[in-house]
Every structure is written in structure tokens, then in C-alpha cells.
GROMACS .gro file of C-alpha atoms in nm:
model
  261
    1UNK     CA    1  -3.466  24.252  18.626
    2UNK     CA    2  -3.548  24.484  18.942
    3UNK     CA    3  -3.726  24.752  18.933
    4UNK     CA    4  -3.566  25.120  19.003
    5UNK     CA    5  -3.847  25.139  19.281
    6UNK     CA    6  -3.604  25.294  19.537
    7UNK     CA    7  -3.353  25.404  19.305
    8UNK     CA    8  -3.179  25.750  19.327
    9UNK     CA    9  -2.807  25.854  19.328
   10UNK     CA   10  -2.752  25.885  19.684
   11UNK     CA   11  -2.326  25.839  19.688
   12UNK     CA   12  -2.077  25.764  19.397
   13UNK     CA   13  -1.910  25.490  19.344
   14UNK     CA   14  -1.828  25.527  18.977
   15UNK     CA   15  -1.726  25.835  18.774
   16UNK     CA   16  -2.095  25.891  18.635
   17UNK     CA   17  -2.283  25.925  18.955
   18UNK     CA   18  -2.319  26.271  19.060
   19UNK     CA   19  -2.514  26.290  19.368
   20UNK     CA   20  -2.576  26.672  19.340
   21UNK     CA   21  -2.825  26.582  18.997
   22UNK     CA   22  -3.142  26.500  19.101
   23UNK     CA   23  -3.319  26.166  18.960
   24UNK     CA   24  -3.711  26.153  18.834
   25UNK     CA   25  -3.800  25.909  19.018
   26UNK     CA   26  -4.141  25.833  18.758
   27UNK     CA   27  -3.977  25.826  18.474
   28UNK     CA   28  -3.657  25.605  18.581
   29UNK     CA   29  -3.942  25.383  18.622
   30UNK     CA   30  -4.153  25.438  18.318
   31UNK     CA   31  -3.735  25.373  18.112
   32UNK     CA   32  -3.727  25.075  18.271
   33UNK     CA   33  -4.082  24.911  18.210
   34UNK     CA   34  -4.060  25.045  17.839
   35UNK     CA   35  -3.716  24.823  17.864
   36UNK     CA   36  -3.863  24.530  18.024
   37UNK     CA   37  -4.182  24.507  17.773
   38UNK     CA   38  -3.948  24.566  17.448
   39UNK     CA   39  -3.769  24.254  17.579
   40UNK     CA   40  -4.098  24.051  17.621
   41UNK     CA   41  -4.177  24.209  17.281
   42UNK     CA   42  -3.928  24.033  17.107
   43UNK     CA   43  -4.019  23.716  17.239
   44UNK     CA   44  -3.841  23.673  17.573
   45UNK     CA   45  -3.934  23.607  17.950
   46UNK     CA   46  -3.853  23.824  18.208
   47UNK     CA   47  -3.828  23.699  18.567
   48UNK     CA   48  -3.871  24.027  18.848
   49UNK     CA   49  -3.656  24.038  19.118
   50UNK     CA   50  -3.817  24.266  19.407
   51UNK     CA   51  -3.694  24.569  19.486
   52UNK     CA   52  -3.549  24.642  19.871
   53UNK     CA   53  -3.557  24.971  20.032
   54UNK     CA   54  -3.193  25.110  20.084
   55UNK     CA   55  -3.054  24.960  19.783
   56UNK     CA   56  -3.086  25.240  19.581
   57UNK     CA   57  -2.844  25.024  19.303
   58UNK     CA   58  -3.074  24.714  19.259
   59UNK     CA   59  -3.192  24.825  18.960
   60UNK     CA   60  -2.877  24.728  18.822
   61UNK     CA   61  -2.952  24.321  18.817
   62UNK     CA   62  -2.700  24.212  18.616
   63UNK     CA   63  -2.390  24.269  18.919
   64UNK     CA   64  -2.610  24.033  19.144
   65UNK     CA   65  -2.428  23.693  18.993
   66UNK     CA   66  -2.324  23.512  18.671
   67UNK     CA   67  -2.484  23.219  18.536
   68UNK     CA   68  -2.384  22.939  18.297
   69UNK     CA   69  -2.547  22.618  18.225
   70UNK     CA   70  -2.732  22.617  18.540
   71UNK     CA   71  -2.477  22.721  18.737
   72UNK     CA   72  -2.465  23.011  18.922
   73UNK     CA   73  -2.156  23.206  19.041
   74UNK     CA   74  -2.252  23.442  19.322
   75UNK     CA   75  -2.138  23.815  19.370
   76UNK     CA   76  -1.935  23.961  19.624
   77UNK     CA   77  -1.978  24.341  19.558
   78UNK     CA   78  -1.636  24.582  19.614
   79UNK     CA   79  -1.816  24.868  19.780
   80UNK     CA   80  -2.029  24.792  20.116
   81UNK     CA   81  -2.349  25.028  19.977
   82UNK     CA   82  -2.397  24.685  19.743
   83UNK     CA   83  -2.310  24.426  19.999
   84UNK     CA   84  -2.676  24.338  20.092
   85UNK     CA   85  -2.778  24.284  19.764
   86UNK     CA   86  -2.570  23.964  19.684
   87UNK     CA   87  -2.791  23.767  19.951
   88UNK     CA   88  -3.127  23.888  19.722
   89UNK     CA   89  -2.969  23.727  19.404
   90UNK     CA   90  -2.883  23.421  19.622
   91UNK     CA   91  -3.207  23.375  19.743
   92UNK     CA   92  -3.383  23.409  19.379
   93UNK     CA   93  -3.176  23.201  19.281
   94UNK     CA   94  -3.176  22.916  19.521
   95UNK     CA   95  -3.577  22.940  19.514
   96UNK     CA   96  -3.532  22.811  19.165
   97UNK     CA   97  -3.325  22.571  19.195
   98UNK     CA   98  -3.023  22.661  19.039
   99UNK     CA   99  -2.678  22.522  19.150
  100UNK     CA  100  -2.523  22.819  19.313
  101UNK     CA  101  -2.170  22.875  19.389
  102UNK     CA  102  -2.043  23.086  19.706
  103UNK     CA  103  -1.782  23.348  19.582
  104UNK     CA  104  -1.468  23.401  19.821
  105UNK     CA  105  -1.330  23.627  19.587
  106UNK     CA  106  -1.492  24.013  19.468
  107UNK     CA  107  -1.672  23.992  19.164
  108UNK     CA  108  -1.955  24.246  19.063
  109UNK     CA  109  -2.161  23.930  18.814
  110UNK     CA  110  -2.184  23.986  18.484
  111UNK     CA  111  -2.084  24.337  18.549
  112UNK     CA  112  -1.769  24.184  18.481
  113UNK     CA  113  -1.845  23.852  18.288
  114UNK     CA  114  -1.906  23.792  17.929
  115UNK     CA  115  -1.991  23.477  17.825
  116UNK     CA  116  -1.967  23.334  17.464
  117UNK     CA  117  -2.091  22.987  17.413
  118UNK     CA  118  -1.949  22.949  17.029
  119UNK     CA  119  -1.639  23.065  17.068
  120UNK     CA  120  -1.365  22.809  17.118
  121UNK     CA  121  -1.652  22.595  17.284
  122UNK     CA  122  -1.729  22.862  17.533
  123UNK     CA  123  -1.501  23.069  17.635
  124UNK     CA  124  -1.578  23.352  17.936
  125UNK     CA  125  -1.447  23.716  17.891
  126UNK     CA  126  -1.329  23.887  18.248
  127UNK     CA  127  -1.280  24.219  18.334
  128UNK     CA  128  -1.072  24.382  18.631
  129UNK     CA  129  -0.910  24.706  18.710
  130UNK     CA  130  -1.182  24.866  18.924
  131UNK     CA  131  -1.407  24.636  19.050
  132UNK     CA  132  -1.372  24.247  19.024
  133UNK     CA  133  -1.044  24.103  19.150
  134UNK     CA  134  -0.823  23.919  18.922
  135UNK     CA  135  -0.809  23.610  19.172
  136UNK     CA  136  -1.225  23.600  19.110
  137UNK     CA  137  -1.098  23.506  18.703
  138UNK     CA  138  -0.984  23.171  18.854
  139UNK     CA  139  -1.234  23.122  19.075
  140UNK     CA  140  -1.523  23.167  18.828
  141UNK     CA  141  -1.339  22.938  18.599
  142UNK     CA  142  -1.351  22.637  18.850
  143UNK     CA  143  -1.728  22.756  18.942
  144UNK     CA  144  -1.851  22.700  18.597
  145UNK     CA  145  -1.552  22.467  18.461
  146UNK     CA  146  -1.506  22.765  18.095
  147UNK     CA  147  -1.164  22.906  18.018
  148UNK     CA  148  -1.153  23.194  18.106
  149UNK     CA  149  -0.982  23.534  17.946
  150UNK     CA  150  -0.829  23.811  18.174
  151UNK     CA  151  -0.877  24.173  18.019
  152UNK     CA  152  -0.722  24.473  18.225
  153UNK     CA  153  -0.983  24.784  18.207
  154UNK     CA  154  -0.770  25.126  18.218
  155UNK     CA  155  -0.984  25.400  18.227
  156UNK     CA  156  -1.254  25.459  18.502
  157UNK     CA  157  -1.522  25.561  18.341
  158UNK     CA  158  -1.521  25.231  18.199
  159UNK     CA  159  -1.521  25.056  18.541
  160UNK     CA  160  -1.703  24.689  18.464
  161UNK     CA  161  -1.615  24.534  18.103
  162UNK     CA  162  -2.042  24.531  18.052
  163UNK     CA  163  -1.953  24.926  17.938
  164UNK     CA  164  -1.669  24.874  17.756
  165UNK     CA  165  -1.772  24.526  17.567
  166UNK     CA  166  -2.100  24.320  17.480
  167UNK     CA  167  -2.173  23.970  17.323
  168UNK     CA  168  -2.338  23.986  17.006
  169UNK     CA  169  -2.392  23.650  16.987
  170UNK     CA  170  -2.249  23.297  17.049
  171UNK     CA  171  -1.912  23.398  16.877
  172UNK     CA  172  -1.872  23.724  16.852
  173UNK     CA  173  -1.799  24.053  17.050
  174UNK     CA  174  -1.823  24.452  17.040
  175UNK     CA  175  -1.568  24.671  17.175
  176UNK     CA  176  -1.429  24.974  17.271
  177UNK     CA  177  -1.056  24.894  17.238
  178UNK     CA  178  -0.958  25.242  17.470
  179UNK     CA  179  -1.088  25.073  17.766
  180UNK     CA  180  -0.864  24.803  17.789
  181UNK     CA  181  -0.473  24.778  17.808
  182UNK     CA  182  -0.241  24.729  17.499
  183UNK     CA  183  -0.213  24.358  17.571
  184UNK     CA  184  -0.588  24.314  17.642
  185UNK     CA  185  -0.624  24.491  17.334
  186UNK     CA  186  -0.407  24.240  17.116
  187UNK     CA  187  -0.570  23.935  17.303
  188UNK     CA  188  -0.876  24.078  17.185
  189UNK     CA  189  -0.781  24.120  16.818
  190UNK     CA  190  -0.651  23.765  16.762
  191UNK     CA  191  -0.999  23.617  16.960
  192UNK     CA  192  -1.193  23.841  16.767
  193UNK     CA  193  -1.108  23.941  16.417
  194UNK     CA  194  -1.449  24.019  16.376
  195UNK     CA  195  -1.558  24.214  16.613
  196UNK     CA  196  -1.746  24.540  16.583
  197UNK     CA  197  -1.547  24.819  16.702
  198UNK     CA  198  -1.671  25.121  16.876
  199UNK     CA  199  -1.506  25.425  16.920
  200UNK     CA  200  -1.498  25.683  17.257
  201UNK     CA  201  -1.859  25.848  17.162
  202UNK     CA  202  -2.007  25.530  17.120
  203UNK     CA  203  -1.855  25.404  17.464
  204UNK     CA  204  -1.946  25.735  17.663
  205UNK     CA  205  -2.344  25.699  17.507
  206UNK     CA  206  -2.334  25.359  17.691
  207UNK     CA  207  -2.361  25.192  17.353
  208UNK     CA  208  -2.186  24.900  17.480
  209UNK     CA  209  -2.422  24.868  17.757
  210UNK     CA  210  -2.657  24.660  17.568
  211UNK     CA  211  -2.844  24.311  17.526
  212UNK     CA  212  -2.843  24.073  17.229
  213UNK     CA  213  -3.023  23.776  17.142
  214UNK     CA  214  -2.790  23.695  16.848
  215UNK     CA  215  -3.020  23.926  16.591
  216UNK     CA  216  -3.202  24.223  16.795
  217UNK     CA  217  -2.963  24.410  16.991
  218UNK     CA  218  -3.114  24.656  17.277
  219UNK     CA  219  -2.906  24.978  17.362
  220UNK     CA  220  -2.941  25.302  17.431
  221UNK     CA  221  -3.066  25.536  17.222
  222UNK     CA  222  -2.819  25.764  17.262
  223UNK     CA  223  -2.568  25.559  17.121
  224UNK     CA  224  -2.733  25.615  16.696
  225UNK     CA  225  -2.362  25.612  16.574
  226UNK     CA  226  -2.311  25.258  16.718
  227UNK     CA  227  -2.662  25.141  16.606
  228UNK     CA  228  -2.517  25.217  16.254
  229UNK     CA  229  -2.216  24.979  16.280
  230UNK     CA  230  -2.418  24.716  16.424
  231UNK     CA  231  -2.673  24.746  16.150
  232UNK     CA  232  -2.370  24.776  15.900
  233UNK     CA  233  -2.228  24.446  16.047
  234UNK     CA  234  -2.608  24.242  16.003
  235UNK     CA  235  -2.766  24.336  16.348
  236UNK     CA  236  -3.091  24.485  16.466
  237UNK     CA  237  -3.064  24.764  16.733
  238UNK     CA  238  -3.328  24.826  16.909
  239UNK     CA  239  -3.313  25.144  17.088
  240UNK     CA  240  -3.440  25.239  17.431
  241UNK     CA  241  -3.419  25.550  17.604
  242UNK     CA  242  -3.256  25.478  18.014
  243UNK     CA  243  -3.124  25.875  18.069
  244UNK     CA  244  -3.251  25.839  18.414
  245UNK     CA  245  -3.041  25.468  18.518
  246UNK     CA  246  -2.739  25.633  18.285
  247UNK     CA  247  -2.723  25.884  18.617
  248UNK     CA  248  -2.633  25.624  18.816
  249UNK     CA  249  -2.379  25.464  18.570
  250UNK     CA  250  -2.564  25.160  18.378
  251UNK     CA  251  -2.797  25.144  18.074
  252UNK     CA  252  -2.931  24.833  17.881
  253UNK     CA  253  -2.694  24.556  18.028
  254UNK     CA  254  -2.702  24.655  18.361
  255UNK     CA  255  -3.035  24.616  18.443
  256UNK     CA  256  -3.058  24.274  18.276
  257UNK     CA  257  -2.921  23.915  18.455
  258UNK     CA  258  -2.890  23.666  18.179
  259UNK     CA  259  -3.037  23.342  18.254
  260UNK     CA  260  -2.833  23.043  18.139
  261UNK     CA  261  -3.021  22.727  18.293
   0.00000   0.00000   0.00000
């Protein structure tokens, strides 16, 4: 995670950021410390990438890179604003060691990569449309050697698959199937039966912005309709309140990298 220390909504890149709506700077912070310490509440470790003046979009870790298995695929971010903040996520990650792979191709991370491990013995969800380029599917596939599964995002407010679809665990997804084109949507259906489905409310809440660890899964709080389904369907949400970060587009999921050593 990186804190929103110089965060504020200073262009727009996606449909959410408004740069006329003014952020609170001390409690974008105080969202995203309650976020980091209800993740080390449930039992997980949280590494801190620092913060760099004029990347006002750091905050959003989880577009930095992907990682499987100790393997690291490196972002190349569509929009120069980002550009500097790929070689940050390089160098944490290179300081520990990880084997890190140079992209050629643009990719926004994990903004755009879901990875399930259980399912069809690990298969890696991709998104395109907006951001990350198809030929990047291919390329991350020979990066970290995992099929991987093409899915066409359609509507821009849904502009990385991390808003429009989550793991829940090692086999199984949530969705908002109006995101994604007909034939994602069928690919979808026969990969996962038994997926939750969320509808457009629970998609513009950034329900699908979340984290899970297979039981507990963080979201925002906004999103109580979709906390319902996922209790329904033997989860725990976990709710957190990010209206500050949801200015500039993200919630739960973007401001978390996974680590997969």
C-alpha cells in the first residue's frame, strides 16, 4: 500500500475524477490507515510503499505491477501523469528480491489482472477496453507461464476489470456482467457458474473494488446491497468507508498490491 500523502484529483483520466470537487486531504488519509489496520486486523502484513510528490495517483498501489509465484510482471501505465510510478514498484520490488519482468506492452497491474490459483490450476482473468492492451494478455501469460482469459470491458466507468470483477477466493469470482461484452459475458458464465453476481448499484458503490482472503472480504461501505449477497453466498464483508480515494476512481482493491511470493 501507499499512502494518499500527496493525493488530490488534479486531472481526469477516468469518468469519476472530477477535478472541480475538492479532496480532504486528512481524512483521505485517516480512510486509508483505517483500511490498512483492518487488514493487519485480520491477520495480514502490510508492506508501505512511500509516497512521491507529483504522483497524486500512488495511492492506488495495486496498478504498479502483478505478481504470481514470485514473479513479478511490471506496469507500463496508458496515461503519462502515471508513467513515473512504474519505476517505484520496480524498485520495491527488486529490493526484495523478487523476479521481475520488464513489460513492453501497456498494462495498468492488477488494475487489470485477476488471478485465481484453484481454478483450472490457475488461471489469470484480463481486462482491456480502456486501459491495458490486449497484446499485454500474451505477454503476461509468458511472464508468469498461467493461461490466461481475455474479457472486453464496454462501459467506461468501468475502465480496469478490478471495478467490474474481484476474486473471492482460489476458485471463484464476483461480477458485474454489464461491464463486459456479450461474449466476455458467456466466457464468464461457463468459467464461473458460481459466481456472485452484482448488479449496476452494486458496481457504481465500488462494491467490486474489494479484497478477499478467501473468508473476510473488504469493500466499501457503500456497497450494503452487495455485502448482502456475499454474506448470502458464505462470505464476510468487512466494510470500510474510502469516499475520499472513490473521488479519484478506486476504493478497496485499488489501493492494495497483492503479494504472491
Amino acid at each position: 500500500m501507499c499512502p494518499p500523502e500527496h493525493f488530490a484529483v488534479e486531472y481526469a483520466i477516468n469518468p469519476w475524477m472530477d477535478t472541480s470537487a475538492p479532496v480532504d486531504a486528512e481524512l483521505a488519509l485517516k480512510q486509508w490507515q483505517l483500511l490498512r489496520e483492518t487488514l493487519v486486523r485480520l491477520g495480514h502484513t502490510v508492506h508501505t510503499l512511500p509516497a512521491q510528490a507529483g504522483l497524486p495517483d500512488m495511492v492506488y498501489a495495486a496498478n504498479g505491477a502483478f505478481s504470481v509465484d514470485g514473479v513479478v510482471y511490471g506496469a507500463r501505465f496508458r496515461y503519462p501523469q502515471r508513467f513515473a510510478e512504474a519505476a517505484a514498484h520496480r524498485a520495491f520490488y527488486c529490493a526484495g528480491n523478487w523476479r521481475f519482468v520488464e513489460p513492453t506492452e501497456v498494462n495498468e497491474g492488477e488494475g487489470d489482472f485477476a488471478y485465481l490459483p484453484g481454478a483450472y490450476g490457475g488461471l489469470i482473468l484480463a481486462g482491456y477496453g480502456f486501459r491495458t492492451a490486449p497484446a499485454a494478455h500474451s505477454e503476461v501469460q509468458e511472464a508468469l507461464g498461467r493461461p490466461t482469459i481475455s474479457l472486453f470491458l464496454v462501459d467506461p466507468r468501468f475502465y480496469h476489470l478490478d471495478v467490474a470483477l474481484a476474486a473471492l477466493d482460489d476458485g471463484n469470482i464476483v461480477y458485474y456482467p454489464g461491464a463486459f461484452s456479450d461474449a466476455s459475458q458467456r466466457i464468464l458464465r461457463q468459467l464461473f457458474p458460481s459466481a456472485v453476481l452484482a448488479d449496476e448499484a452494486d458496481a457504481l458503490a465500488f462494491g467490486l473494488n474489494v479484497v478477499s482472503d478467501g473468508r473476510n472480504v473488504v469493500l466499501n461501505s457503500e456497497a450494503s446491497a452487495l455485502a448482502a449477497k456475499l454474506r448470502a453466498a458464505g462470505y464476510v464483508p468487512v466494510p470500510v468507508e474510502l469516499s475520499e480515494l472513490k473521488k479519484g476512481g478506486g476504493s478497496v482493491k485499488c489501493c492494495i498490491a497483492e503479494l504472491r511470493p
